CSV table of N, CA and C in Angstrom, one decimal:
chain,number,residue,atom,x,y,z
O,1301,MET,N,-48.9,35.7,-5.0
O,1301,MET,CA,-48.6,35.2,-3.7
O,1301,MET,C,-49.6,35.6,-2.7
O,1302,SER,N,-50.0,34.7,-1.9
O,1302,SER,CA,-51.0,35.0,-0.8
O,1302,SER,C,-50.3,35.8,0.3
O,1303,GLY,N,-51.1,36.4,1.2
O,1303,GLY,CA,-50.6,37.1,2.3
O,1303,GLY,C,-49.7,36.2,3.2
O,1304,ALA,N,-50.1,35.0,3.4
O,1304,ALA,CA,-49.4,34.1,4.3
O,1304,ALA,C,-48.0,33.7,3.6
O,1305,GLU,N,-48.0,33.5,2.3
O,1305,GLU,CA,-46.8,33.2,1.6
O,1305,GLU,C,-45.8,34.4,1.7
O,1306,THR,N,-46.3,35.6,1.5
O,1306,THR,CA,-45.5,36.8,1.6
O,1306,THR,C,-44.9,36.9,3.0
O,1307,ALA,N,-45.6,36.7,4.0
O,1307,ALA,CA,-45.1,36.8,5.4
O,1307,ALA,C,-44.1,35.8,5.6
O,1308,GLY,N,-44.3,34.6,5.1
O,1308,GLY,CA,-43.3,33.5,5.3
O,1308,GLY,C,-42.0,33.8,4.6
O,1309,ALA,N,-42.1,34.4,3.4
O,1309,ALA,CA,-40.9,34.7,2.6
O,1309,ALA,C,-40.1,35.8,3.3
O,1310,ARG,N,-40.8,36.8,4.0
O,1310,ARG,CA,-40.1,37.8,4.7
O,1310,ARG,C,-39.4,37.3,5.9
O,1311,ARG,N,-40.0,36.3,6.6
O,1311,ARG,CA,-39.4,35.7,7.8
O,1311,ARG,C,-38.2,34.8,7.5
O,1312,CYS,N,-38.1,34.3,6.3
O,1312,CYS,CA,-37.0,33.4,5.9
O,1312,CYS,C,-35.6,34.0,6.1
O,1313,PRO,N,-35.3,35.2,5.7
O,1313,PRO,CA,-34.0,35.8,5.9
O,1313,PRO,C,-33.7,36.0,7.4
O,1314,ILE,N,-34.7,36.4,8.1
O,1314,ILE,CA,-34.6,36.6,9.6
O,1314,ILE,C,-34.2,35.3,10.3
O,1315,VAL,N,-34.9,34.2,9.9
O,1315,VAL,CA,-34.6,32.9,10.5
O,1315,VAL,C,-33.2,32.4,10.1
O,1316,VAL,N,-32.8,32.6,8.9
O,1316,VAL,CA,-31.5,32.2,8.4
O,1316,VAL,C,-30.4,33.0,9.2
O,1317,ALA,N,-30.6,34.3,9.3
O,1317,ALA,CA,-29.7,35.2,10.1
O,1317,ALA,C,-29.6,34.7,11.6
O,1318,SER,N,-30.7,34.4,12.1
O,1318,SER,CA,-30.8,34.0,13.6
O,1318,SER,C,-30.0,32.7,13.7
O,1319,ILE,N,-30.2,31.8,12.8
O,1319,ILE,CA,-29.4,30.5,12.9
O,1319,ILE,C,-27.9,30.7,12.7
O,1320,ALA,N,-27.6,31.6,11.8
O,1320,ALA,CA,-26.1,31.9,11.6
O,1320,ALA,C,-25.5,32.6,12.9
O,1321,ILE,N,-26.2,33.5,13.5
O,1321,ILE,CA,-25.8,34.1,14.7
O,1321,ILE,C,-25.6,33.1,15.8
O,1322,ALA,N,-26.6,32.2,16.0
O,1322,ALA,CA,-26.6,31.2,17.0
O,1322,ALA,C,-25.4,30.3,16.8
O,1323,THR,N,-25.2,29.9,15.6
O,1323,THR,CA,-24.1,28.9,15.2
O,1323,THR,C,-22.8,29.6,15.5
O,1324,THR,N,-22.6,30.8,15.1
O,1324,THR,CA,-21.4,31.5,15.4
O,1324,THR,C,-21.1,31.7,16.9
O,1325,ALA,N,-22.1,32.0,17.7
O,1325,ALA,CA,-22.0,32.1,19.1
O,1325,ALA,C,-21.6,30.8,19.7
O,1326,MET,N,-22.3,29.7,19.3
O,1326,MET,CA,-21.9,28.3,19.8
O,1326,MET,C,-20.5,27.9,19.5
O,1327,LEU,N,-20.1,28.3,18.3
O,1327,LEU,CA,-18.7,28.0,17.9
O,1327,LEU,C,-17.7,28.8,18.7
O,1328,ALA,N,-18.0,30.0,18.9
O,1328,ALA,CA,-17.1,30.8,19.8
O,1328,ALA,C,-17.0,30.3,21.2
O,1329,ILE,N,-18.2,29.9,21.7
O,1329,ILE,CA,-18.2,29.4,23.1
O,1329,ILE,C,-17.4,28.1,23.1
O,1330,GLY,N,-17.6,27.2,22.1
O,1330,GLY,CA,-16.9,26.0,22.1
O,1330,GLY,C,-15.4,26.2,22.0
O,1331,LEU,N,-14.9,27.1,21.2
O,1331,LEU,CA,-13.5,27.4,21.1
O,1331,LEU,C,-13.0,28.0,22.4
O,1332,ALA,N,-13.7,28.8,23.0
O,1332,ALA,CA,-13.2,29.5,24.2
O,1332,ALA,C,-13.1,28.4,25.4
O,1333,THR,N,-14.0,27.5,25.4
O,1333,THR,CA,-14.0,26.5,26.5
O,1333,THR,C,-12.9,25.4,26.3
O,1334,THR,N,-12.5,25.2,25.0
O,1334,THR,CA,-11.5,24.2,24.8
O,1334,THR,C,-10.1,24.8,24.9
O,1335,GLY,N,-10.0,26.1,25.1
O,1335,GLY,CA,-8.7,26.7,25.2
O,1335,GLY,C,-8.0,27.1,23.9
O,1336,SER,N,-8.7,27.0,22.8
O,1336,SER,CA,-8.2,27.3,21.5
O,1336,SER,C,-8.1,28.8,21.3
O,1337,VAL,N,-8.8,29.6,22.1
O,1337,VAL,CA,-8.9,31.0,21.9
O,1337,VAL,C,-8.3,31.6,23.2
O,1338,ALA,N,-7.4,32.5,23.1
O,1338,ALA,CA,-6.9,33.2,24.3
O,1338,ALA,C,-8.0,33.9,25.1
O,1339,ARG,N,-8.1,33.7,26.4
O,1339,ARG,CA,-9.1,34.3,27.2
O,1339,ARG,C,-8.4,35.4,28.0
O,1340,PRO,N,-8.7,36.7,27.7
O,1340,PRO,CA,-8.0,37.8,28.4
O,1340,PRO,C,-8.2,37.8,29.9
O,1341,GLU,N,-9.4,37.3,30.3
O,1341,GLU,CA,-9.7,37.4,31.8
O,1341,GLU,C,-8.8,36.5,32.6
O,1342,THR,N,-8.1,35.5,31.9
O,1342,THR,CA,-7.2,34.7,32.7
O,1342,THR,C,-5.7,35.1,32.5
O,1343,ALA,N,-5.4,36.0,31.6
O,1343,ALA,CA,-4.1,36.5,31.4
O,1343,ALA,C,-3.8,37.6,32.4
O,1344,PRO,N,-2.5,37.7,32.8
O,1344,PRO,CA,-2.1,38.8,33.7
O,1344,PRO,C,-2.4,40.1,33.0
O,1345,SER,N,-2.7,41.2,33.7
O,1345,SER,CA,-3.1,42.4,33.2
O,1345,SER,C,-2.0,43.0,32.3
O,1346,SER,N,-0.7,42.8,32.6
O,1346,SER,CA,0.4,43.3,31.7
O,1346,SER,C,0.3,42.6,30.4
O,1347,GLN,N,-0.1,41.4,30.2
O,1347,GLN,CA,-0.2,40.8,28.9
O,1347,GLN,C,-1.4,41.3,28.2
O,1348,VAL,N,-2.4,41.7,28.8
O,1348,VAL,CA,-3.6,42.2,28.2
O,1348,VAL,C,-3.3,43.6,27.7
O,1349,THR,N,-2.7,44.4,28.5
O,1349,THR,CA,-2.5,45.8,28.2
O,1349,THR,C,-1.2,46.1,27.6
O,1350,GLY,N,-0.2,45.2,27.8
O,1350,GLY,CA,1.2,45.4,27.3
O,1350,GLY,C,2.0,46.3,28.2
O,1351,TYR,N,1.4,46.7,29.3
O,1351,TYR,CA,2.1,47.7,30.2
O,1351,TYR,C,2.4,47.0,31.5
O,1352,LEU,N,3.6,47.0,31.9
O,1352,LEU,CA,4.0,46.4,33.2
O,1352,LEU,C,4.7,47.6,34.0
O,1353,PRO,N,4.1,48.1,35.1
O,1353,PRO,CA,4.8,49.1,35.8
O,1353,PRO,C,6.2,48.7,36.3
O,1354,SER,N,7.1,49.6,36.3
O,1354,SER,CA,8.5,49.2,36.7
O,1354,SER,C,8.5,49.0,38.2
O,1355,ILE,N,9.6,48.5,38.7
O,1355,ILE,CA,9.7,48.3,40.2
O,1355,ILE,C,9.6,49.7,40.9
O,1356,SER,N,10.2,50.7,40.3
O,1356,SER,CA,10.2,52.0,40.9
O,1356,SER,C,8.8,52.5,40.9
O,1357,ASP,N,8.0,52.3,39.8
O,1357,ASP,CA,6.6,52.8,39.7
O,1357,ASP,C,5.8,52.2,40.9
O,1358,LEU,N,6.0,50.9,41.0
O,1358,LEU,CA,5.2,50.1,42.1
O,1358,LEU,C,5.7,50.6,43.5
O,1359,MET,N,6.9,50.8,43.6
O,1359,MET,CA,7.4,51.3,44.9
O,1359,MET,C,6.8,52.6,45.3
O,1360,ILE,N,6.8,53.5,44.4
O,1360,ILE,CA,6.3,54.9,44.6
O,1360,ILE,C,4.8,54.9,44.8
O,1361,ALA,N,4.1,54.1,44.0
O,1361,ALA,CA,2.7,54.1,44.0
O,1361,ALA,C,2.0,53.3,45.1
O,1362,THR,N,2.7,52.2,45.5
O,1362,THR,CA,2.0,51.3,46.4
O,1362,THR,C,2.8,51.0,47.7
O,1363,ILE,N,4.1,50.8,47.6
O,1363,ILE,CA,4.9,50.4,48.8
O,1363,ILE,C,5.1,51.6,49.7
O,1364,GLN,N,5.7,52.7,49.1
O,1364,GLN,CA,6.1,53.9,49.9
O,1364,GLN,C,4.9,54.5,50.6
O,1365,PRO,N,3.7,54.7,50.0
O,1365,PRO,CA,2.6,55.3,50.7
O,1365,PRO,C,2.1,54.4,51.9
O,1366,ARG,N,2.1,53.1,51.6
O,1366,ARG,CA,1.7,52.2,52.7
O,1366,ARG,C,2.6,52.1,53.8
O,1367,HIS,N,3.9,52.2,53.5
O,1367,HIS,CA,5.0,52.2,54.6
O,1367,HIS,C,4.8,53.4,55.5
O,1368,GLU,N,4.5,54.6,54.9
O,1368,GLU,CA,4.3,55.8,55.7
O,1368,GLU,C,3.0,55.7,56.4
O,1369,ARG,N,1.9,55.3,55.8
O,1369,ARG,CA,0.6,55.2,56.5
O,1369,ARG,C,0.6,54.2,57.7
O,1370,LEU,N,1.4,53.2,57.5
O,1370,LEU,CA,1.6,52.2,58.7
O,1370,LEU,C,2.2,53.0,59.8
O,1371,TRP,N,3.2,53.7,59.6
O,1371,TRP,CA,3.9,54.5,60.7
O,1371,TRP,C,2.9,55.5,61.3
O,1372,ARG,N,2.2,56.3,60.4
O,1372,ARG,CA,1.3,57.3,60.9
O,1372,ARG,C,0.2,56.7,61.7
O,1373,ALA,N,-0.3,55.5,61.3
O,1373,ALA,CA,-1.4,54.9,62.1
O,1373,ALA,C,-0.9,54.6,63.5
O,1374,GLU,N,0.3,54.1,63.6
O,1374,GLU,CA,0.8,53.8,65.0
O,1374,GLU,C,1.0,55.1,65.8
O,1375,GLN,N,1.5,56.1,65.1
O,1375,GLN,CA,1.7,57.4,65.8
O,1375,GLN,C,0.4,57.9,66.3
O,1376,ASP,N,-0.6,57.7,65.6
O,1376,ASP,CA,-2.0,58.2,66.0
O,1376,ASP,C,-2.6,57.2,67.0
O,1377,GLY,N,-2.0,56.1,67.3
O,1377,GLY,CA,-2.6,55.1,68.2
O,1377,GLY,C,-3.7,54.3,67.5
O,1378,ASN,N,-3.8,54.3,66.2
O,1378,ASN,CA,-4.9,53.7,65.5
O,1378,ASN,C,-4.4,52.3,65.1
O,1379,TRP,N,-4.4,51.4,66.1
O,1379,TRP,CA,-3.8,50.0,65.9
O,1379,TRP,C,-4.6,49.2,64.9
O,1380,GLU,N,-5.9,49.5,64.8
O,1380,GLU,CA,-6.7,48.7,63.8
O,1380,GLU,C,-6.3,49.1,62.3
O,1381,PHE,N,-6.1,50.4,62.1
O,1381,PHE,CA,-5.6,50.9,60.8
O,1381,PHE,C,-4.2,50.4,60.6
O,1382,ALA,N,-3.4,50.4,61.6
O,1382,ALA,CA,-2.0,49.9,61.4
O,1382,ALA,C,-2.0,48.4,61.0
O,1383,ALA,N,-2.9,47.6,61.6
O,1383,ALA,CA,-3.0,46.2,61.1
O,1383,ALA,C,-3.5,46.1,59.7
O,1384,TYR,N,-4.4,47.0,59.3
O,1384,TYR,CA,-4.9,47.0,58.0
O,1384,TYR,C,-3.8,47.4,57.0
O,1385,GLU,N,-3.0,48.4,57.3
O,1385,GLU,CA,-1.9,48.9,56.4
O,1385,GLU,C,-0.8,47.9,56.4
O,1386,LEU,N,-0.5,47.2,57.5
O,1386,LEU,CA,0.5,46.1,57.4
O,1386,LEU,C,0.1,45.1,56.4
O,1387,GLY,N,-1.2,44.6,56.5
O,1387,GLY,CA,-1.6,43.7,55.5
O,1387,GLY,C,-1.5,44.2,54.1
O,1388,ASN,N,-1.9,45.4,53.9
O,1388,ASN,CA,-1.8,46.0,52.5
O,1388,ASN,C,-0.3,46.1,52.1
O,1389,LEU,N,0.6,46.5,53.0
O,1389,LEU,CA,2.0,46.6,52.6
O,1389,LEU,C,2.5,45.2,52.2
O,1390,ARG,N,2.2,44.2,53.0
O,1390,ARG,CA,2.6,42.9,52.7
O,1390,ARG,C,2.1,42.4,51.3
O,1391,GLY,N,0.8,42.7,51.1
O,1391,GLY,CA,0.2,42.3,49.8
O,1391,GLY,C,0.9,43.1,48.6
O,1392,ALA,N,1.2,44.3,48.9
O,1392,ALA,CA,1.9,45.1,47.8
O,1392,ALA,C,3.2,44.6,47.5
O,1393,PHE,N,4.0,44.1,48.5
O,1393,PHE,CA,5.3,43.5,48.3
O,1393,PHE,C,5.1,42.2,47.5
O,1394,ASP,N,4.1,41.4,47.9
O,1394,ASP,CA,3.8,40.2,47.2
O,1394,ASP,C,3.5,40.4,45.7
O,1395,ARG,N,2.7,41.4,45.4
O,1395,ARG,CA,2.3,41.7,44.0
O,1395,ARG,C,3.6,42.2,43.3
O,1396,LEU,N,4.4,43.0,43.9
O,1396,LEU,CA,5.6,43.5,43.3
O,1396,LEU,C,6.5,42.3,42.9
O,1397,GLY,N,6.7,41.3,43.8
O,1397,GLY,CA,7.5,40.2,43.4
O,1397,GLY,C,6.9,39.3,42.3
O,1398,HIS,N,5.5,39.3,42.3
O,1398,HIS,CA,4.8,38.5,41.3
O,1398,HIS,C,5.0,39.2,39.9
O,1399,ALA,N,4.9,40.6,39.9
O,1399,ALA,CA,5.0,41.3,38.7
O,1399,ALA,C,6.5,41.3,38.1
O,1400,HIS,N,7.4,41.2,39.0
O,1400,HIS,CA,8.9,41.2,38.6
O,1400,HIS,C,9.5,40.0,39.3
O,1401,PRO,N,9.4,38.8,38.7
O,1401,PRO,CA,10.0,37.6,39.4
O,1401,PRO,C,11.5,37.6,39.5
O,1402,THR,N,12.2,38.3,38.7
O,1402,THR,CA,13.6,38.4,38.8
O,1402,THR,C,14.1,39.8,38.6
O,1403,GLU,N,15.2,40.1,39.3
O,1403,GLU,CA,15.8,41.4,39.3
O,1403,GLU,C,17.3,41.2,39.5
O,1404,HIS,N,18.1,41.6,38.5
O,1404,HIS,CA,19.6,41.4,38.6
O,1404,HIS,C,19.9,39.9,38.9
O,1405,ASP,N,19.2,39.1,38.2
O,1405,ASP,CA,19.5,37.6,38.3
O,1405,ASP,C,19.1,37.0,39.7
O,1406,PHE,N,18.4,37.8,40.5
O,1406,PHE,CA,17.9,37.3,41.8
O,1406,PHE,C,16.4,36.9,41.7
O,1407,SER,N,16.0,36.0,42.5
O,1407,SER,CA,14.6,35.8,42.6
O,1407,SER,C,14.0,36.9,43.4
O,1408,PHE,N,13.3,37.8,42.8
O,1408,PHE,CA,12.9,39.0,43.6
O,1408,PHE,C,11.9,38.7,44.7
O,1409,PRO,N,10.9,37.8,44.4
O,1409,PRO,CA,10.0,37.4,45.5
O,1409,PRO,C,10.8,36.8,46.7
O,1410,ASP,N,11.8,36.0,46.4
O,1410,ASP,CA,12.6,35.4,47.5
O,1410,ASP,C,13.4,36.5,48.3
O,1411,MET,N,13.9,37.4,47.5
O,1411,MET,CA,14.7,38.5,48.2
O,1411,MET,C,13.8,39.3,49.1
O,1412,ILE,N,12.6,39.7,48.6
O,1412,ILE,CA,11.6,40.5,49.3
O,1412,ILE,C,11.3,39.7,50.6
O,1413,ALA,N,10.9,38.4,50.5
O,1413,ALA,CA,10.5,37.6,51.6
O,1413,ALA,C,11.6,37.5,52.6
O,1414,SER,N,12.8,37.3,52.2
O,1414,SER,CA,13.9,37.1,53.1
O,1414,SER,C,14.2,38.4,53.9
O,1415,LEU,N,14.0,39.5,53.3
O,1415,LEU,CA,14.3,40.8,54.0
O,1415,LEU,C,13.1,41.3,54.9
O,1416,THR,N,11.9,40.9,54.5
O,1416,THR,CA,10.7,41.5,55.2
O,1416,THR,C,10.0,40.5,56.1
O,1417,GLU,N,10.3,39.3,56.0
O,1417,GLU,CA,9.6,38.3,56.8
O,1417,GLU,C,9.7,38.6,58.3
O,1418,GLN,N,10.9,38.7,58.9
O,1418,GLN,CA,11.0,39.0,60.3
O,1418,GLN,C,10.4,40.3,60.7
O,1419,PRO,N,10.7,41.4,60.0
O,1419,PRO,CA,10.1,42.7,60.5
O,1419,PRO,C,8.6,42.6,60.4
O,1420,PHE,N,8.0,41.9,59.4
O,1420,PHE,CA,6.5,41.8,59.3
O,1420,PHE,C,6.0,41.1,60.5
O,1421,LYS,N,6.7,40.0,60.9
O,1421,LYS,CA,6.2,39.2,62.1
O,1421,LYS,C,6.3,40.1,63.3
O,1422,GLU,N,7.4,40.8,63.5
O,1422,GLU,CA,7.5,41.7,64.6
O,1422,GLU,C,6.5,42.8,64.6
O,1423,LEU,N,6.2,43.4,63.5
O,1423,LEU,CA,5.2,44.5,63.4
O,1423,LEU,C,3.8,43.9,63.7
O,1424,LYS,N,3.5,42.7,63.2
O,1424,LYS,CA,2.2,42.2,63.5
O,1424,LYS,C,2.1,41.9,65.0
O,1425,SER,N,3.1,41.4,65.6
O,1425,SER,CA,3.1,41.2,67.1
O,1425,SER,C,2.9,42.5,67.9
O,1426,ALA,N,3.7,43.5,67.5
O,1426,ALA,CA,3.6,44.8,68.1
O,1426,ALA,C,2.2,45.4,68.0
O,1427,ILE,N,1.7,45.3,66.8
O,1427,ILE,CA,0.3,45.9,66.6
O,1427,ILE,C,-0.7,45.1,67.4
O,1428,GLN,N,-0.6,43.8,67.4
O,1428,GLN,CA,-1.6,43.0,68.2
O,1428,GLN,C,-1.5,43.4,69.7
O,1429,SER,N,-0.3,43.6,70.2
O,1429,SER,CA,-0.2,43.9,71.6
O,1429,SER,C,-0.2,45.4,71.9
O,1430,LYS,N,-0.3,46.2,70.8
O,1430,LYS,CA,-0.4,47.7,71.0
O,1430,LYS,C,0.8,48.2,71.7
O,1431,ASP,N,2.0,47.7,71.3
O,1431,ASP,CA,3.3,48.0,71.9
O,1431,ASP,C,4.1,48.9,71.1
O,1432,ALA,N,4.0,50.2,71.4
O,1432,ALA,CA,4.7,51.3,70.6
O,1432,ALA,C,6.2,51.1,70.5
O,1433,THR,N,6.8,50.6,71.6
O,1433,THR,CA,8.2,50.5,71.6
O,1433,THR,C,8.6,49.3,70.7
O,1434,ALA,N,7.9,48.2,70.7
O,1434,ALA,CA,8.2,47.1,69.8
O,1434,ALA,C,7.9,47.5,68.4
O,1435,PHE,N,6.9,48.3,68.2
O,1435,PHE,CA,6.5,48.7,66.8
O,1435,PHE,C,7.7,49.6,66.3
O,1436,ALA,N,8.2,50.5,67.1
O,1436,ALA,CA,9.2,51.4,66.6
O,1436,ALA,C,10.5,50.6,66.2
O,1437,LYS,N,10.8,49.6,66.9
O,1437,LYS,CA,12.0,48.7,66.6
O,1437,LYS,C,11.7,48.0,65.3
O,1438,ALA,N,10.5,47.3,65.2
O,1438,ALA,CA,10.2,46.5,64.0
O,1438,ALA,C,10.1,47.4,62.8
O,1439,TYR,N,9.5,48.6,63.0
O,1439,TYR,CA,9.4,49.5,61.8
O,1439,TYR,C,10.8,49.9,61.3
O,1440,ALA,N,11.7,50.2,62.3
O,1440,ALA,CA,13.0,50.6,61.9
O,1440,ALA,C,13.7,49.4,61.2
O,1441,ASP,N,13.5,48.2,61.7
O,1441,ASP,CA,14.1,47.0,61.0
O,1441,ASP,C,13.5,46.9,59.6
O,1442,LEU,N,12.2,47.1,59.4
O,1442,LEU,CA,11.7,47.0,58.1
O,1442,LEU,C,12.3,48.1,57.2
O,1443,THR,N,12.4,49.3,57.7
O,1443,THR,CA,13.0,50.4,56.9
O,1443,THR,C,14.5,50.0,56.5
O,1444,ASP,N,15.2,49.5,57.5
O,1444,ASP,CA,16.6,49.0,57.2
O,1444,ASP,C,16.6,47.9,56.1
O,1445,ALA,N,15.6,47.0,56.2
O,1445,ALA,CA,15.5,45.9,55.2
O,1445,ALA,C,15.3,46.5,53.8
O,1446,CYS,N,14.4,47.5,53.7
O,1446,CYS,CA,14.2,48.2,52.4
O,1446,CYS,C,15.5,48.8,51.9
O,1447,ASN,N,16.2,49.5,52.8
O,1447,ASN,CA,17.4,50.1,52.3
O,1447,ASN,C,18.5,49.1,51.9
O,1448,SER,N,18.6,47.9,52.6
O,1448,SER,CA,19.5,46.9,52.3
O,1448,SER,C,19.2,46.3,50.9
O,1449,CYS,N,17.9,46.2,50.6
O,1449,CYS,CA,17.5,45.7,49.3
O,1449,CYS,C,17.9,46.7,48.2
O,1450,HIS,N,17.7,48.0,48.5
O,1450,HIS,CA,18.1,49.0,47.5
O,1450,HIS,C,19.6,49.0,47.3
O,1451,GLN,N,20.4,48.8,48.3
O,1451,GLN,CA,21.8,48.6,48.2
O,1451,GLN,C,22.2,47.4,47.3
O,1452,ALA,N,21.6,46.3,47.6
O,1452,ALA,CA,21.9,45.0,46.9
O,1452,ALA,C,21.6,45.2,45.4
O,1453,LEU,N,20.6,46.0,45.1
O,1453,LEU,CA,20.2,46.1,43.7
O,1453,LEU,C,20.8,47.3,43.0
O,1454,ASN,N,21.8,47.9,43.7
O,1454,ASN,CA,22.5,49.0,43.1
O,1454,ASN,C,21.6,50.3,43.0
O,1455,HIS,N,20.7,50.4,44.0
O,1455,HIS,CA,19.9,51.6,44.0
O,1455,HIS,C,20.0,52.3,45.4
O,1456,GLY,N,21.2,52.3,45.9
O,1456,GLY,CA,21.5,52.8,47.2
O,1456,GLY,C,21.1,54.3,47.4
O,1457,VAL,N,21.0,55.0,46.2
O,1457,VAL,CA,20.6,56.4,46.3
O,1457,VAL,C,19.2,56.5,46.8
O,1458,VAL,N,18.4,55.5,46.7
O,1458,VAL,CA,17.1,55.5,47.2
O,1458,VAL,C,17.1,55.1,48.7
O,1459,GLU,N,17.0,56.0,49.6
O,1459,GLU,CA,17.1,55.7,51.0
O,1459,GLU,C,15.8,56.1,51.7
O,1460,ILE,N,15.2,55.1,52.3
O,1460,ILE,CA,14.0,55.3,53.0
O,1460,ILE,C,14.3,55.5,54.5
O,1461,ARG,N,13.5,56.3,55.2
O,1461,ARG,CA,13.7,56.6,56.6
O,1461,ARG,C,12.4,56.4,57.3
O,1462,VAL,N,12.5,56.4,58.6
O,1462,VAL,CA,11.3,56.5,59.5
O,1462,VAL,C,10.8,57.9,59.3
O,1463,PRO,N,9.6,58.0,59.0
O,1463,PRO,CA,9.0,59.4,58.8
O,1463,PRO,C,9.1,60.2,60.1
O,1464,THR,N,8.9,61.5,59.9
O,1464,THR,CA,8.7,62.4,61.1
O,1464,THR,C,7.4,63.0,60.9
O,1465,ARG,N,6.9,63.6,61.9
O,1465,ARG,CA,5.6,64.3,61.9
O,1465,ARG,C,5.6,65.4,60.8
O,1466,THR,N,6.7,66.0,60.6
O,1466,THR,CA,6.8,67.1,59.7
O,1466,THR,C,7.0,66.7,58.3
O,1467,SER,N,7.5,65.4,58.1
O,1467,SER,CA,7.8,65.0,56.7
O,1467,SER,C,6.6,64.8,55.9
O,1468,ALA,N,6.7,65.0,54.6
O,1468,ALA,CA,5.7,64.7,53.7
O,1468,ALA,C,5.9,63.3,53.0
O,1469,SER,N,7.1,62.7,53.3
O,1469,SER,CA,7.4,61.5,52.7
O,1469,SER,C,8.4,60.7,53.6
O,1470,ASP,N,8.5,59.4,53.4
O,1470,ASP,CA,9.5,58.6,54.1
O,1470,ASP,C,10.8,58.5,53.3
O,1471,GLN,N,10.9,59.1,52.2
O,1471,GLN,CA,12.1,59.0,51.4
O,1471,GLN,C,13.0,60.2,51.8
O,1472,ASN,N,14.3,59.8,52.1
O,1472,ASN,CA,15.2,60.8,52.5
O,1472,ASN,C,15.9,61.4,51.3
O,1473,THR,N,15.6,62.6,51.0
O,1473,THR,CA,16.2,63.3,49.9
O,1473,THR,C,17.1,64.5,50.4
O,1474,SER,N,17.4,64.6,51.7
O,1474,SER,CA,18.1,65.7,52.2
O,1474,SER,C,19.6,65.5,52.4
O,1475,ARG,N,20.1,64.3,52.1
O,1475,ARG,CA,21.5,64.1,52.3
O,1475,ARG,C,22.2,63.8,51.0
O,1476,THR,N,23.5,63.8,51.0
O,1476,THR,CA,24.3,63.5,49.8
O,1476,THR,C,24.3,62.0,49.6
O,1477,PRO,N,24.1,61.6,48.4
O,1477,PRO,CA,24.1,60.1,48.1
O,1477,PRO,C,25.4,59.5,48.4
O,1478,ARG,N,25.4,58.2,48.8
O,1478,ARG,CA,26.6,57.4,49.1
O,1478,ARG,C,27.3,57.1,47.7
O,1479,ASN,N,28.6,56.9,47.8
O,1479,ASN,CA,29.3,56.5,46.6
O,1479,ASN,C,29.7,55.0,46.7
């Protein structure tokens, strides 16, 4: 064999492997674009990971801290941050309802919306007008709405309160639970 023939023979397996890789890639792309292959990027994260945080997990991790930060922002006169946290709180409630579409045979997103819609409107108005008195009323109404939802879902032991400057949390753990 000449030098040119030897070089050509060595390139042949590389060419065959390259064609095989390209064909496999094109097949995979074709299947993915036709929908024949599940695409994780379009599936909800709970389907990809198999983990869906409970309502309680989401309340403690997202709702409760935002509820308290909203109050603290107003107390500090930081209306811009209050508006920011109000948007975050509303978004957290929306995600909670999306993650848990039903609870105790109720439409959870509808329940959340029916209880929070009016207080959210009033909070937004109070924040825009920088009205501390209107904010306090709307915040108390939102807090009451949270507690009425807890009652409706048989979780009345979870009672939320308007925070105080000395509290580390907006959850009231200092009283005897209702029967």
